[in-house]
Tab-separated table of N, CA and C in Angstrom:
chain	number	residue	atom	x	y	z
A	1	UNK	N	0.848	-1.163	0.000
A	1	UNK	CA	0.000	0.000	0.000
A	1	UNK	C	0.901	1.237	0.000
A	2	UNK	N	0.661	2.131	-0.916
A	2	UNK	CA	1.473	3.331	-1.054
A	2	UNK	C	0.760	4.510	-0.421
A	3	UNK	N	1.492	5.257	0.393
A	3	UNK	CA	0.945	6.458	1.009
A	3	UNK	C	1.548	7.674	0.328
A	4	UNK	N	0.693	8.591	-0.017
A	4	UNK	CA	1.172	9.812	-0.631
A	4	UNK	C	1.235	10.905	0.427
A	5	UNK	N	2.348	11.550	0.497
A	5	UNK	CA	2.478	12.668	1.419
A	5	UNK	C	2.894	13.891	0.626
A	6	UNK	N	2.415	14.996	1.046
A	6	UNK	CA	2.753	16.253	0.409
A	6	UNK	C	3.991	16.806	1.093
A	7	UNK	N	5.067	16.868	0.368
A	7	UNK	CA	6.313	17.385	0.924
A	7	UNK	C	6.390	18.874	0.621
A	8	UNK	N	6.336	19.670	1.653
A	8	UNK	CA	6.405	21.107	1.465
A	8	UNK	C	7.867	21.547	1.449
A	9	UNK	N	8.234	22.356	0.465
A	9	UNK	CA	9.628	22.798	0.385
A	9	UNK	C	9.943	23.839	1.440
A	10	UNK	N	11.222	24.008	1.684
A	10	UNK	CA	11.680	25.036	2.616
A	10	UNK	C	11.364	26.410	2.041
A	11	UNK	N	11.006	27.321	2.917
A	11	UNK	CA	10.752	28.698	2.502
A	11	UNK	C	12.068	29.472	2.482
A	12	UNK	N	12.150	30.409	1.576
A	12	UNK	CA	13.317	31.289	1.581
A	12	UNK	C	13.190	32.221	2.784
A	13	UNK	N	14.287	32.867	3.191
A	13	UNK	CA	14.193	33.802	4.325
A	13	UNK	C	13.153	34.890	4.101
A	14	UNK	N	13.020	35.364	2.879
A	14	UNK	CA	12.021	36.404	2.568
A	14	UNK	C	10.602	35.859	2.740
A	15	UNK	N	10.358	34.655	2.204
A	15	UNK	CA	9.038	34.042	2.340
A	15	UNK	C	8.718	33.773	3.802
A	16	UNK	N	9.702	33.264	4.531
A	16	UNK	CA	9.507	32.981	5.946
A	16	UNK	C	9.181	34.268	6.711
A	17	UNK	N	9.844	35.361	6.355
A	17	UNK	CA	9.594	36.647	7.026
A	17	UNK	C	8.166	37.114	6.791
A	18	UNK	N	7.671	37.012	5.551
A	18	UNK	CA	6.297	37.450	5.279
A	18	UNK	C	5.272	36.532	5.939
A	19	UNK	N	5.503	35.225	5.868
A	19	UNK	CA	4.602	34.290	6.545
A	19	UNK	C	4.555	34.583	8.036
A	20	UNK	N	5.720	34.794	8.628
A	20	UNK	CA	5.795	35.087	10.065
A	20	UNK	C	5.115	36.400	10.397
A	21	UNK	N	5.291	37.405	9.553
A	21	UNK	CA	4.669	38.714	9.798
A	21	UNK	C	3.148	38.609	9.753
A	22	UNK	N	2.621	37.922	8.750
A	22	UNK	CA	1.164	37.763	8.647
A	22	UNK	C	0.647	36.964	9.837
A	23	UNK	N	1.367	35.926	10.210
A	23	UNK	CA	0.976	35.114	11.367
A	23	UNK	C	0.953	35.966	12.636
A	24	UNK	N	2.009	36.750	12.865
A	24	UNK	CA	2.082	37.613	14.047
A	24	UNK	C	0.958	38.650	14.051
A	25	UNK	N	0.716	39.304	12.913
A	25	UNK	CA	-0.327	40.328	12.839
A	25	UNK	C	-1.712	39.734	13.100
A	26	UNK	N	-1.957	38.543	12.556
A	26	UNK	CA	-3.256	37.899	12.769
A	26	UNK	C	-3.452	37.527	14.238
A	27	UNK	N	-2.422	37.008	14.874
A	27	UNK	CA	-2.515	36.665	16.300
A	27	UNK	C	-2.731	37.919	17.133
A	28	UNK	N	-1.978	38.968	16.831
A	28	UNK	CA	-2.124	40.241	17.540
A	28	UNK	C	-3.539	40.791	17.395
A	29	UNK	N	-4.095	40.729	16.191
A	29	UNK	CA	-5.433	41.250	15.924
A	29	UNK	C	-6.495	40.434	16.649
A	30	UNK	N	-6.389	39.124	16.593
A	30	UNK	CA	-7.362	38.275	17.309
A	30	UNK	C	-7.305	38.572	18.804
A	31	UNK	N	-6.108	38.654	19.345
A	31	UNK	CA	-5.963	38.930	20.775
A	31	UNK	C	-6.551	40.273	21.159
A	32	UNK	N	-6.255	41.301	20.384
A	32	UNK	CA	-6.795	42.632	20.669
A	32	UNK	C	-8.308	42.665	20.589
A	33	UNK	N	-8.859	42.004	19.582
A	33	UNK	CA	-10.321	41.969	19.426
A	33	UNK	C	-10.986	41.247	20.589
A	34	UNK	N	-10.431	40.114	20.977
A	34	UNK	CA	-11.023	39.352	22.067
A	34	UNK	C	-10.922	40.102	23.394
A	35	UNK	N	-9.813	40.776	23.622
A	35	UNK	CA	-9.678	41.566	24.854
A	35	UNK	C	-10.685	42.711	24.870
A	36	UNK	N	-10.819	43.413	23.748
A	36	UNK	CA	-11.770	44.519	23.685
A	36	UNK	C	-13.213	44.030	23.858
A	37	UNK	N	-13.557	42.952	23.145
A	37	UNK	CA	-14.941	42.472	23.150
A	37	UNK	C	-15.347	41.743	24.424
A	38	UNK	N	-14.410	41.002	25.023
A	38	UNK	CA	-14.791	40.150	26.145
A	38	UNK	C	-14.202	40.558	27.484
A	39	UNK	N	-13.357	41.594	27.498
A	39	UNK	CA	-12.813	42.069	28.766
A	39	UNK	C	-13.153	43.548	28.976
A	40	UNK	N	-12.701	44.402	28.069
A	40	UNK	CA	-12.864	45.843	28.252
A	40	UNK	C	-14.330	46.258	28.219
A	41	UNK	N	-15.043	45.910	27.158
A	41	UNK	CA	-16.438	46.354	27.035
A	41	UNK	C	-17.346	45.785	28.137
A	42	UNK	N	-17.260	44.499	28.474
A	42	UNK	CA	-18.086	44.021	29.588
A	42	UNK	C	-17.779	44.721	30.915
A	43	UNK	N	-16.489	45.016	31.161
A	43	UNK	CA	-16.139	45.715	32.404
A	43	UNK	C	-16.727	47.126	32.415
A	44	UNK	N	-16.644	47.817	31.296
A	44	UNK	CA	-17.224	49.158	31.225
A	44	UNK	C	-18.737	49.106	31.405
A	45	UNK	N	-19.364	48.123	30.788
A	45	UNK	CA	-20.820	47.994	30.890
A	45	UNK	C	-21.232	47.672	32.327
A	46	UNK	N	-20.499	46.770	32.973
A	46	UNK	CA	-20.842	46.381	34.343
A	46	UNK	C	-20.576	47.514	35.338
A	47	UNK	N	-19.674	48.414	35.009
A	47	UNK	CA	-19.379	49.545	35.886
A	47	UNK	C	-20.268	50.751	35.610
A	48	UNK	N	-21.339	50.561	34.848
A	48	UNK	CA	-22.306	51.628	34.646
A	48	UNK	C	-21.989	52.591	33.518
A	49	UNK	N	-21.296	52.140	32.509
A	49	UNK	CA	-20.940	53.001	31.396
A	49	UNK	C	-22.174	53.624	30.734
A	50	UNK	N	-23.244	52.861	30.615
A	50	UNK	CA	-24.441	53.339	29.909
A	50	UNK	C	-25.115	54.498	30.644
A	51	UNK	N	-24.942	54.593	31.939
A	51	UNK	CA	-25.602	55.660	32.690
A	51	UNK	C	-24.693	56.864	32.922
A	52	UNK	N	-23.426	56.725	32.604
A	52	UNK	CA	-22.483	57.824	32.823
A	52	UNK	C	-22.639	58.884	31.742
A	53	UNK	N	-22.514	60.161	32.120
A	53	UNK	CA	-22.576	61.201	31.092
A	53	UNK	C	-21.353	61.079	30.178
A	54	UNK	N	-21.598	61.220	28.908
A	54	UNK	CA	-20.518	61.143	27.934
A	54	UNK	C	-20.134	59.736	27.518
A	55	UNK	N	-20.986	58.739	27.843
A	55	UNK	CA	-20.629	57.366	27.491
A	55	UNK	C	-20.553	57.166	25.980
A	56	UNK	N	-21.414	57.834	25.235
A	56	UNK	CA	-21.436	57.643	23.783
A	56	UNK	C	-20.163	58.183	23.142
A	57	UNK	N	-19.739	59.355	23.548
A	57	UNK	CA	-18.523	59.905	22.951
A	57	UNK	C	-17.291	59.122	23.386
A	58	UNK	N	-17.271	58.630	24.615
A	58	UNK	CA	-16.145	57.797	25.071
A	58	UNK	C	-16.104	56.487	24.299
A	59	UNK	N	-17.258	55.859	24.125
A	59	UNK	CA	-17.332	54.615	23.351
A	59	UNK	C	-16.939	54.824	21.900
A	60	UNK	N	-17.402	55.945	21.336
A	60	UNK	CA	-17.060	56.259	19.951
A	60	UNK	C	-15.551	56.451	19.818
A	61	UNK	N	-14.940	57.169	20.747
A	61	UNK	CA	-13.489	57.401	20.701
A	61	UNK	C	-12.714	56.095	20.800
A	62	UNK	N	-13.142	55.214	21.699
A	62	UNK	CA	-12.479	53.932	21.873
A	62	UNK	C	-12.556	53.102	20.591
A	63	UNK	N	-13.753	52.993	20.031
A	63	UNK	CA	-13.918	52.174	18.841
A	63	UNK	C	-13.313	52.829	17.604
A	64	UNK	N	-13.339	54.149	17.541
A	64	UNK	CA	-12.707	54.825	16.404
A	64	UNK	C	-11.210	54.526	16.393
A	65	UNK	N	-10.582	54.592	17.554
A	65	UNK	CA	-9.154	54.288	17.654
A	65	UNK	C	-8.887	52.828	17.276
A	66	UNK	N	-9.665	51.915	17.835
A	66	UNK	CA	-9.447	50.498	17.537
A	66	UNK	C	-9.726	50.189	16.073
A	67	UNK	N	-10.739	50.848	15.484
A	67	UNK	CA	-11.043	50.637	14.069
A	67	UNK	C	-9.883	51.068	13.180
A	68	UNK	N	-9.231	52.152	13.550
A	68	UNK	CA	-8.087	52.591	12.749
A	68	UNK	C	-6.904	51.630	12.900
A	69	UNK	N	-6.739	51.066	14.075
A	69	UNK	CA	-5.710	50.037	14.260
A	69	UNK	C	-6.063	48.818	13.404
A	70	UNK	N	-7.347	48.458	13.360
A	70	UNK	CA	-7.784	47.330	12.537
A	70	UNK	C	-7.549	47.597	11.055
A	71	UNK	N	-7.769	48.828	10.619
A	71	UNK	CA	-7.499	49.156	9.216
A	71	UNK	C	-6.012	49.006	8.916
A	72	UNK	N	-5.167	49.451	9.834
A	72	UNK	CA	-3.726	49.309	9.657
A	72	UNK	C	-3.336	47.833	9.596
A	73	UNK	N	-3.852	47.034	10.529
A	73	UNK	CA	-3.526	45.604	10.556
A	73	UNK	C	-4.023	44.903	9.294
A	74	UNK	N	-5.243	45.219	8.862
A	74	UNK	CA	-5.766	44.567	7.655
A	74	UNK	C	-4.951	44.961	6.428
A	75	UNK	N	-4.525	46.209	6.353
A	75	UNK	CA	-3.683	46.640	5.242
A	75	UNK	C	-2.332	45.952	5.255
A	76	UNK	N	-1.744	45.792	6.437
A	76	UNK	CA	-0.455	45.100	6.546
A	76	UNK	C	-0.585	43.618	6.195
A	77	UNK	N	-1.690	42.997	6.612
A	77	UNK	CA	-1.914	41.589	6.277
A	77	UNK	C	-2.096	41.437	4.773
A	78	UNK	N	-2.873	42.315	4.162
A	78	UNK	CA	-3.057	42.255	2.702
A	78	UNK	C	-1.715	42.458	1.993
A	79	UNK	N	-0.925	43.398	2.468
A	79	UNK	CA	0.404	43.621	1.897
A	79	UNK	C	1.258	42.369	2.019
A	80	UNK	N	1.216	41.726	3.192
A	80	UNK	CA	1.986	40.502	3.404
A	80	UNK	C	1.558	39.383	2.467
A	81	UNK	N	0.256	39.209	2.294
A	81	UNK	CA	-0.243	38.161	1.409
A	81	UNK	C	0.164	38.452	-0.033
A	82	UNK	N	0.063	39.708	-0.453
A	82	UNK	CA	0.475	40.064	-1.815
A	82	UNK	C	1.976	39.869	-2.001
A	83	UNK	N	2.762	40.202	-0.989
A	83	UNK	CA	4.209	40.007	-1.080
A	83	UNK	C	4.558	38.520	-1.137
A	84	UNK	N	3.818	37.703	-0.384
A	84	UNK	CA	4.077	36.264	-0.403
A	84	UNK	C	3.803	35.680	-1.783
A	85	UNK	N	2.855	36.239	-2.489
A	85	UNK	CA	2.525	35.739	-3.826
A	85	UNK	C	3.631	36.033	-4.837
A	86	UNK	N	4.446	37.029	-4.564
A	86	UNK	CA	5.490	37.412	-5.516
A	86	UNK	C	6.693	36.473	-5.501
A	87	UNK	N	7.067	35.985	-4.347
A	87	UNK	CA	8.215	35.081	-4.229
A	87	UNK	C	7.714	33.799	-3.602
A	88	UNK	N	7.290	32.881	-4.437
A	88	UNK	CA	6.586	31.719	-3.906
A	88	UNK	C	7.399	30.432	-3.977
A	89	UNK	N	7.035	29.557	-3.061
A	89	UNK	CA	7.561	28.193	-3.065
A	89	UNK	C	6.396	27.278	-3.433
A	90	UNK	N	6.687	26.201	-4.098
A	90	UNK	CA	5.634	25.302	-4.536
A	90	UNK	C	4.814	24.807	-3.340
A	91	UNK	N	3.488	24.853	-3.446
A	91	UNK	CA	2.517	24.405	-2.454
A	91	UNK	C	2.373	25.305	-1.234
A	92	UNK	N	3.035	26.414	-1.168
A	92	UNK	CA	2.882	27.293	-0.010
A	92	UNK	C	1.765	28.294	-0.282
A	93	UNK	N	1.458	29.125	0.708
A	93	UNK	CA	0.402	30.124	0.551
A	93	UNK	C	0.698	31.027	-0.636
A	94	UNK	N	1.971	31.243	-0.887
A	94	UNK	CA	2.360	32.204	-1.899
A	94	UNK	C	2.067	31.758	-3.326
A	95	UNK	N	1.967	30.475	-3.552
A	95	UNK	CA	1.822	29.994	-4.921
A	95	UNK	C	0.449	30.372	-5.477
A	96	UNK	N	0.365	30.587	-6.768
A	96	UNK	CA	-0.892	30.978	-7.404
A	96	UNK	C	-1.783	29.754	-7.556
A	97	UNK	N	-2.245	29.253	-6.494
A	97	UNK	CA	-3.132	28.101	-6.485
A	97	UNK	C	-4.262	28.344	-5.515
A	98	UNK	N	-4.872	27.295	-5.105
A	98	UNK	CA	-6.031	27.385	-4.232
A	98	UNK	C	-5.702	28.086	-2.906
A	99	UNK	N	-4.600	27.707	-2.273
A	99	UNK	CA	-4.247	28.311	-0.981
A	99	UNK	C	-3.949	29.796	-1.136
A	100	UNK	N	-3.306	30.153	-2.226
A	100	UNK	CA	-2.979	31.556	-2.458
A	100	UNK	C	-4.242	32.384	-2.687
A	101	UNK	N	-5.156	31.838	-3.466
A	101	UNK	CA	-6.415	32.558	-3.710
A	101	UNK	C	-7.210	32.711	-2.421
A	102	UNK	N	-7.223	31.654	-1.589
A	102	UNK	CA	-7.919	31.737	-0.303
A	102	UNK	C	-7.290	32.806	0.579
A	103	UNK	N	-5.971	32.820	0.649
A	103	UNK	CA	-5.281	33.809	1.479
A	103	UNK	C	-5.592	35.226	1.005
A	104	UNK	N	-5.596	35.427	-0.308
A	104	UNK	CA	-5.895	36.749	-0.847
A	104	UNK	C	-7.348	37.139	-0.571
A	105	UNK	N	-8.268	36.212	-0.765
A	105	UNK	CA	-9.685	36.476	-0.485
A	105	UNK	C	-9.892	36.809	0.996
A	106	UNK	N	-9.225	36.076	1.875
A	106	UNK	CA	-9.349	36.330	3.306
A	106	UNK	C	-8.785	37.699	3.673
A	107	UNK	N	-7.643	38.052	3.105
A	107	UNK	CA	-7.030	39.352	3.396
A	107	UNK	C	-7.919	40.498	2.898
A	108	UNK	N	-8.486	40.349	1.717
A	108	UNK	CA	-9.389	41.388	1.186
A	108	UNK	C	-10.648	41.479	2.048
A	109	UNK	N	-11.132	40.345	2.531
A	109	UNK	CA	-12.306	40.346	3.418
A	109	UNK	C	-12.011	41.082	4.719
A	110	UNK	N	-10.807	40.913	5.240
A	110	UNK	CA	-10.430	41.621	6.469
A	110	UNK	C	-10.391	43.134	6.253
A	111	UNK	N	-9.878	43.557	5.110
A	111	UNK	CA	-9.872	44.993	4.787
A	111	UNK	C	-11.310	45.509	4.690
A	112	UNK	N	-12.173	44.750	4.049
A	112	UNK	CA	-13.577	45.148	3.896
A	112	UNK	C	-14.268	45.269	5.251
A	113	UNK	N	-14.032	44.320	6.132
A	113	UNK	CA	-14.634	44.367	7.466
A	113	UNK	C	-14.123	45.577	8.239
A	114	UNK	N	-12.821	45.832	8.184
A	114	UNK	CA	-12.249	46.983	8.896
A	114	UNK	C	-12.823	48.296	8.352
A	115	UNK	N	-12.973	48.400	7.044
A	115	UNK	CA	-13.567	49.604	6.452
A	115	UNK	C	-15.035	49.757	6.846
A	116	UNK	N	-15.754	48.642	6.906
A	116	UNK	CA	-17.166	48.680	7.316
A	116	UNK	C	-17.291	49.147	8.751
A	117	UNK	N	-16.444	48.625	9.633
A	117	UNK	CA	-16.452	49.087	11.027
A	117	UNK	C	-16.186	50.588	11.103
A	118	UNK	N	-15.145	51.030	10.403
A	118	UNK	CA	-14.675	52.402	10.540
A	118	UNK	C	-15.611	53.423	9.914
A	119	UNK	N	-16.147	53.123	8.744
A	119	UNK	CA	-16.901	54.137	8.005
A	119	UNK	C	-18.398	53.920	7.958
A	120	UNK	N	-18.874	52.789	8.500
A	120	UNK	CA	-20.324	52.556	8.501
A	120	UNK	C	-20.837	52.342	9.925
A	121	UNK	N	-20.392	51.271	10.573
A	121	UNK	CA	-20.979	50.892	11.860
A	121	UNK	C	-20.664	51.871	12.990
A	122	UNK	N	-19.396	52.196	13.189
A	122	UNK	CA	-19.028	53.074	14.302
A	122	UNK	C	-19.657	54.464	14.176
A	123	UNK	N	-19.629	55.105	12.997
A	123	UNK	CA	-20.305	56.411	12.903
A	123	UNK	C	-21.818	56.309	13.142
A	124	UNK	N	-22.433	55.232	12.647
A	124	UNK	CA	-23.874	55.081	12.830
A	124	UNK	C	-24.213	54.854	14.305
A	125	UNK	N	-23.470	53.971	14.956
A	125	UNK	CA	-23.697	53.736	16.388
A	125	UNK	C	-23.408	55.017	17.173
A	126	UNK	N	-22.364	55.733	16.791
A	126	UNK	CA	-22.025	56.997	17.461
A	126	UNK	C	-23.118	58.033	17.324
A	127	UNK	N	-23.728	58.113	16.130
A	127	UNK	CA	-24.801	59.098	15.941
A	127	UNK	C	-26.035	58.755	16.757
A	128	UNK	N	-26.328	57.477	16.890
A	128	UNK	CA	-27.450	57.067	17.739
A	128	UNK	C	-27.106	57.322	19.201
A	129	UNK	N	-25.867	57.062	19.574
A	129	UNK	CA	-25.435	57.235	20.960
A	129	UNK	C	-25.401	58.677	21.401
A	130	UNK	N	-25.132	59.601	20.474
A	130	UNK	CA	-25.084	61.029	20.824
A	130	UNK	C	-26.460	61.475	21.318
A	131	UNK	N	-27.503	60.954	20.703
A	131	UNK	CA	-28.860	61.285	21.141
A	131	UNK	C	-29.066	60.792	22.573
A	132	UNK	N	-28.535	59.621	22.883
A	132	UNK	CA	-28.676	59.073	24.236
A	132	UNK	C	-27.830	59.849	25.246
A	133	UNK	N	-26.827	60.548	24.763
A	133	UNK	CA	-25.902	61.283	25.623
A	133	UNK	C	-26.434	62.652	26.039
A	134	UNK	N	-27.507	63.106	25.403
A	134	UNK	CA	-28.035	64.438	25.699
A	134	UNK	C	-28.625	64.465	27.106
A	135	UNK	N	-28.444	65.586	27.799
A	135	UNK	CA	-29.004	65.694	29.147
A	135	UNK	C	-30.531	65.609	29.123
A	136	UNK	N	-31.067	64.936	30.103
A	136	UNK	CA	-32.516	64.835	30.234
A	136	UNK	C	-33.146	63.758	29.377
A	137	UNK	N	-32.349	62.980	28.648
A	137	UNK	CA	-32.911	61.908	27.819
A	137	UNK	C	-33.056	60.645	28.655
A	138	UNK	N	-34.081	59.913	28.352
A	138	UNK	CA	-34.289	58.627	29.005
A	138	UNK	C	-33.421	57.609	28.272
A	139	UNK	N	-32.694	56.807	29.015
A	139	UNK	CA	-31.749	55.867	28.412
A	139	UNK	C	-32.443	54.581	27.992
A	140	UNK	N	-33.171	54.671	26.896
A	140	UNK	CA	-33.785	53.491	26.297
A	140	UNK	C	-33.030	53.232	24.996
A	141	UNK	N	-32.529	52.038	24.856
A	141	UNK	CA	-31.745	51.705	23.668
A	141	UNK	C	-32.687	51.633	22.462
A	142	UNK	N	-32.414	52.453	21.443
A	142	UNK	CA	-33.251	52.402	20.236
A	142	UNK	C	-33.140	51.054	19.531
A	143	UNK	N	-34.206	50.717	18.816
A	143	UNK	CA	-34.262	49.449	18.094
A	143	UNK	C	-33.139	49.358	17.060
A	144	UNK	N	-32.820	50.479	16.402
A	144	UNK	CA	-31.750	50.482	15.396
A	144	UNK	C	-30.397	50.131	16.021
A	145	UNK	N	-30.175	50.545	17.246
A	145	UNK	CA	-28.916	50.256	17.935
A	145	UNK	C	-28.767	48.754	18.153
A	146	UNK	N	-29.850	48.085	18.475
A	146	UNK	CA	-29.812	46.639	18.690
A	146	UNK	C	-29.427	45.930	17.384
A	147	UNK	N	-30.022	46.355	16.271
A	147	UNK	CA	-29.714	45.753	14.971
A	147	UNK	C	-28.254	45.993	14.585
A	148	UNK	N	-27.780	47.205	14.784
A	148	UNK	CA	-26.403	47.525	14.421
A	148	UNK	C	-25.423	46.731	15.286
A	149	UNK	N	-25.733	46.584	16.569
A	149	UNK	CA	-24.871	45.760	17.418
A	149	UNK	C	-24.883	44.300	16.969
A	150	UNK	N	-26.028	43.825	16.507
A	150	UNK	CA	-26.106	42.461	15.958
A	150	UNK	C	-25.231	42.303	14.727
A	151	UNK	N	-25.254	43.299	13.851
A	151	UNK	CA	-24.398	43.273	12.658
A	151	UNK	C	-22.929	43.307	13.083
A	152	UNK	N	-22.620	44.143	14.075
A	152	UNK	CA	-21.246	44.232	14.570
A	152	UNK	C	-20.774	42.873	15.075
A	153	UNK	N	-21.584	42.203	15.908
A	153	UNK	CA	-21.171	40.918	16.465
A	153	UNK	C	-21.066	39.851	15.386
A	154	UNK	N	-21.931	39.911	14.380
A	154	UNK	CA	-21.826	38.977	13.255
A	154	UNK	C	-20.526	39.174	12.497
A	155	UNK	N	-20.197	40.441	12.190
A	155	UNK	CA	-18.934	40.730	11.509
A	155	UNK	C	-17.737	40.363	12.376
A	156	UNK	N	-17.874	40.563	13.670
A	156	UNK	CA	-16.779	40.228	14.587
A	156	UNK	C	-16.517	38.716	14.560
A	157	UNK	N	-17.571	37.919	14.561
A	157	UNK	CA	-17.418	36.463	14.495
A	157	UNK	C	-16.796	36.050	13.164
A	158	UNK	N	-17.255	36.647	12.076
A	158	UNK	CA	-16.686	36.354	10.757
A	158	UNK	C	-15.210	36.743	10.726
A	159	UNK	N	-14.877	37.907	11.296
A	159	UNK	CA	-13.485	38.367	11.318
A	159	UNK	C	-12.596	37.384	12.064
A	160	UNK	N	-13.041	36.904	13.211
A	160	UNK	CA	-12.235	35.958	13.994
A	160	UNK	C	-12.072	34.641	13.229
A	161	UNK	N	-13.119	34.191	12.561
A	161	UNK	CA	-13.012	32.964	11.755
A	161	UNK	C	-12.034	33.154	10.596
A	162	UNK	N	-12.114	34.294	9.925
A	162	UNK	CA	-11.206	34.583	8.817
A	162	UNK	C	-9.764	34.632	9.314
A	163	UNK	N	-9.544	35.326	10.422
A	163	UNK	CA	-8.192	35.391	10.982
A	163	UNK	C	-7.684	34.007	11.372
A	164	UNK	N	-8.558	33.187	11.936
A	164	UNK	CA	-8.174	31.825	12.302
A	164	UNK	C	-7.794	30.994	11.087
A	165	UNK	N	-8.549	31.124	10.009
A	165	UNK	CA	-8.248	30.380	8.794
A	165	UNK	C	-6.935	30.869	8.176
A	166	UNK	N	-6.713	32.178	8.198
A	166	UNK	CA	-5.462	32.738	7.693
A	166	UNK	C	-4.275	32.274	8.550
A	167	UNK	N	-4.488	32.208	9.846
A	167	UNK	CA	-3.454	31.671	10.745
A	167	UNK	C	-3.092	30.244	10.364
A	168	UNK	N	-4.091	29.464	10.089
A	168	UNK	CA	-3.868	28.067	9.725
A	168	UNK	C	-3.066	27.970	8.433
A	169	UNK	N	-3.428	28.782	7.445
A	169	UNK	CA	-2.700	28.758	6.177
A	169	UNK	C	-1.225	29.107	6.359
A	170	UNK	N	-0.961	30.143	7.132
A	170	UNK	CA	0.431	30.559	7.344
A	170	UNK	C	1.173	29.601	8.265
A	171	UNK	N	0.499	29.064	9.246
A	171	UNK	CA	1.149	28.158	10.193
A	171	UNK	C	1.642	26.896	9.492
A	172	UNK	N	0.872	26.397	8.532
A	172	UNK	CA	1.274	25.196	7.803
A	172	UNK	C	2.611	25.435	7.114
A	173	UNK	N	2.776	26.599	6.505
A	173	UNK	CA	4.048	26.917	5.838
A	173	UNK	C	5.192	27.021	6.830
A	174	UNK	N	4.945	27.685	7.953
A	174	UNK	CA	6.004	27.862	8.943
A	174	UNK	C	6.347	26.537	9.611
A	175	UNK	N	5.344	25.720	9.902
A	175	UNK	CA	5.588	24.403	10.497
A	175	UNK	C	6.376	23.523	9.550
A	176	UNK	N	6.099	23.604	8.247
A	176	UNK	CA	6.828	22.818	7.272
A	176	UNK	C	8.292	23.245	7.221
A	177	UNK	N	8.556	24.497	7.520
A	177	UNK	CA	9.919	25.011	7.520
A	177	UNK	C	10.766	24.288	8.571
A	178	UNK	N	10.169	23.952	9.696
A	178	UNK	CA	10.920	23.351	10.788
A	178	UNK	C	10.766	21.833	10.873
A	179	UNK	N	9.886	21.259	10.067
A	179	UNK	CA	9.623	19.818	10.177
A	179	UNK	C	10.679	18.964	9.504
A	180	UNK	N	11.394	19.524	8.560
A	180	UNK	CA	12.378	18.709	7.832
A	180	UNK	C	13.748	18.815	8.406
């Protein structure tokens, strides 16, 4: 019985550097997103952020800053994926094949999500929140805010899945570098 194994070639130092950079950026982005979503925001909410004066502008400032960091990270990841495609090793992410197309599609999706956060969701949530920030307003969350938060969480889940898949693609190349 013959077993076929896919032997991945060694990456050049340049290829290894780009794979490592994309891997590092994706891990950094996932970590930052999870800390913001599951540590910082719940703590602010539990400490009465919604009832504090100026909560909307503070939330907008926090997310505006993080959105710009996400745009930078998505641009760097896209740059890394495009650079990997230029100097490729057979069967690696860089090659113009299925893995390369997936990596490029994932990187473009990350840029799209970051742009959507920055120029659509955050300004819209901020504009709804400013109304809630006015003195004398009753703090009832508008129905539109609930929908926008649902879209945000859906995109956030998609973003984490995309980053995880991109991590897997790059990790396979880096692991192959050390396996032989």
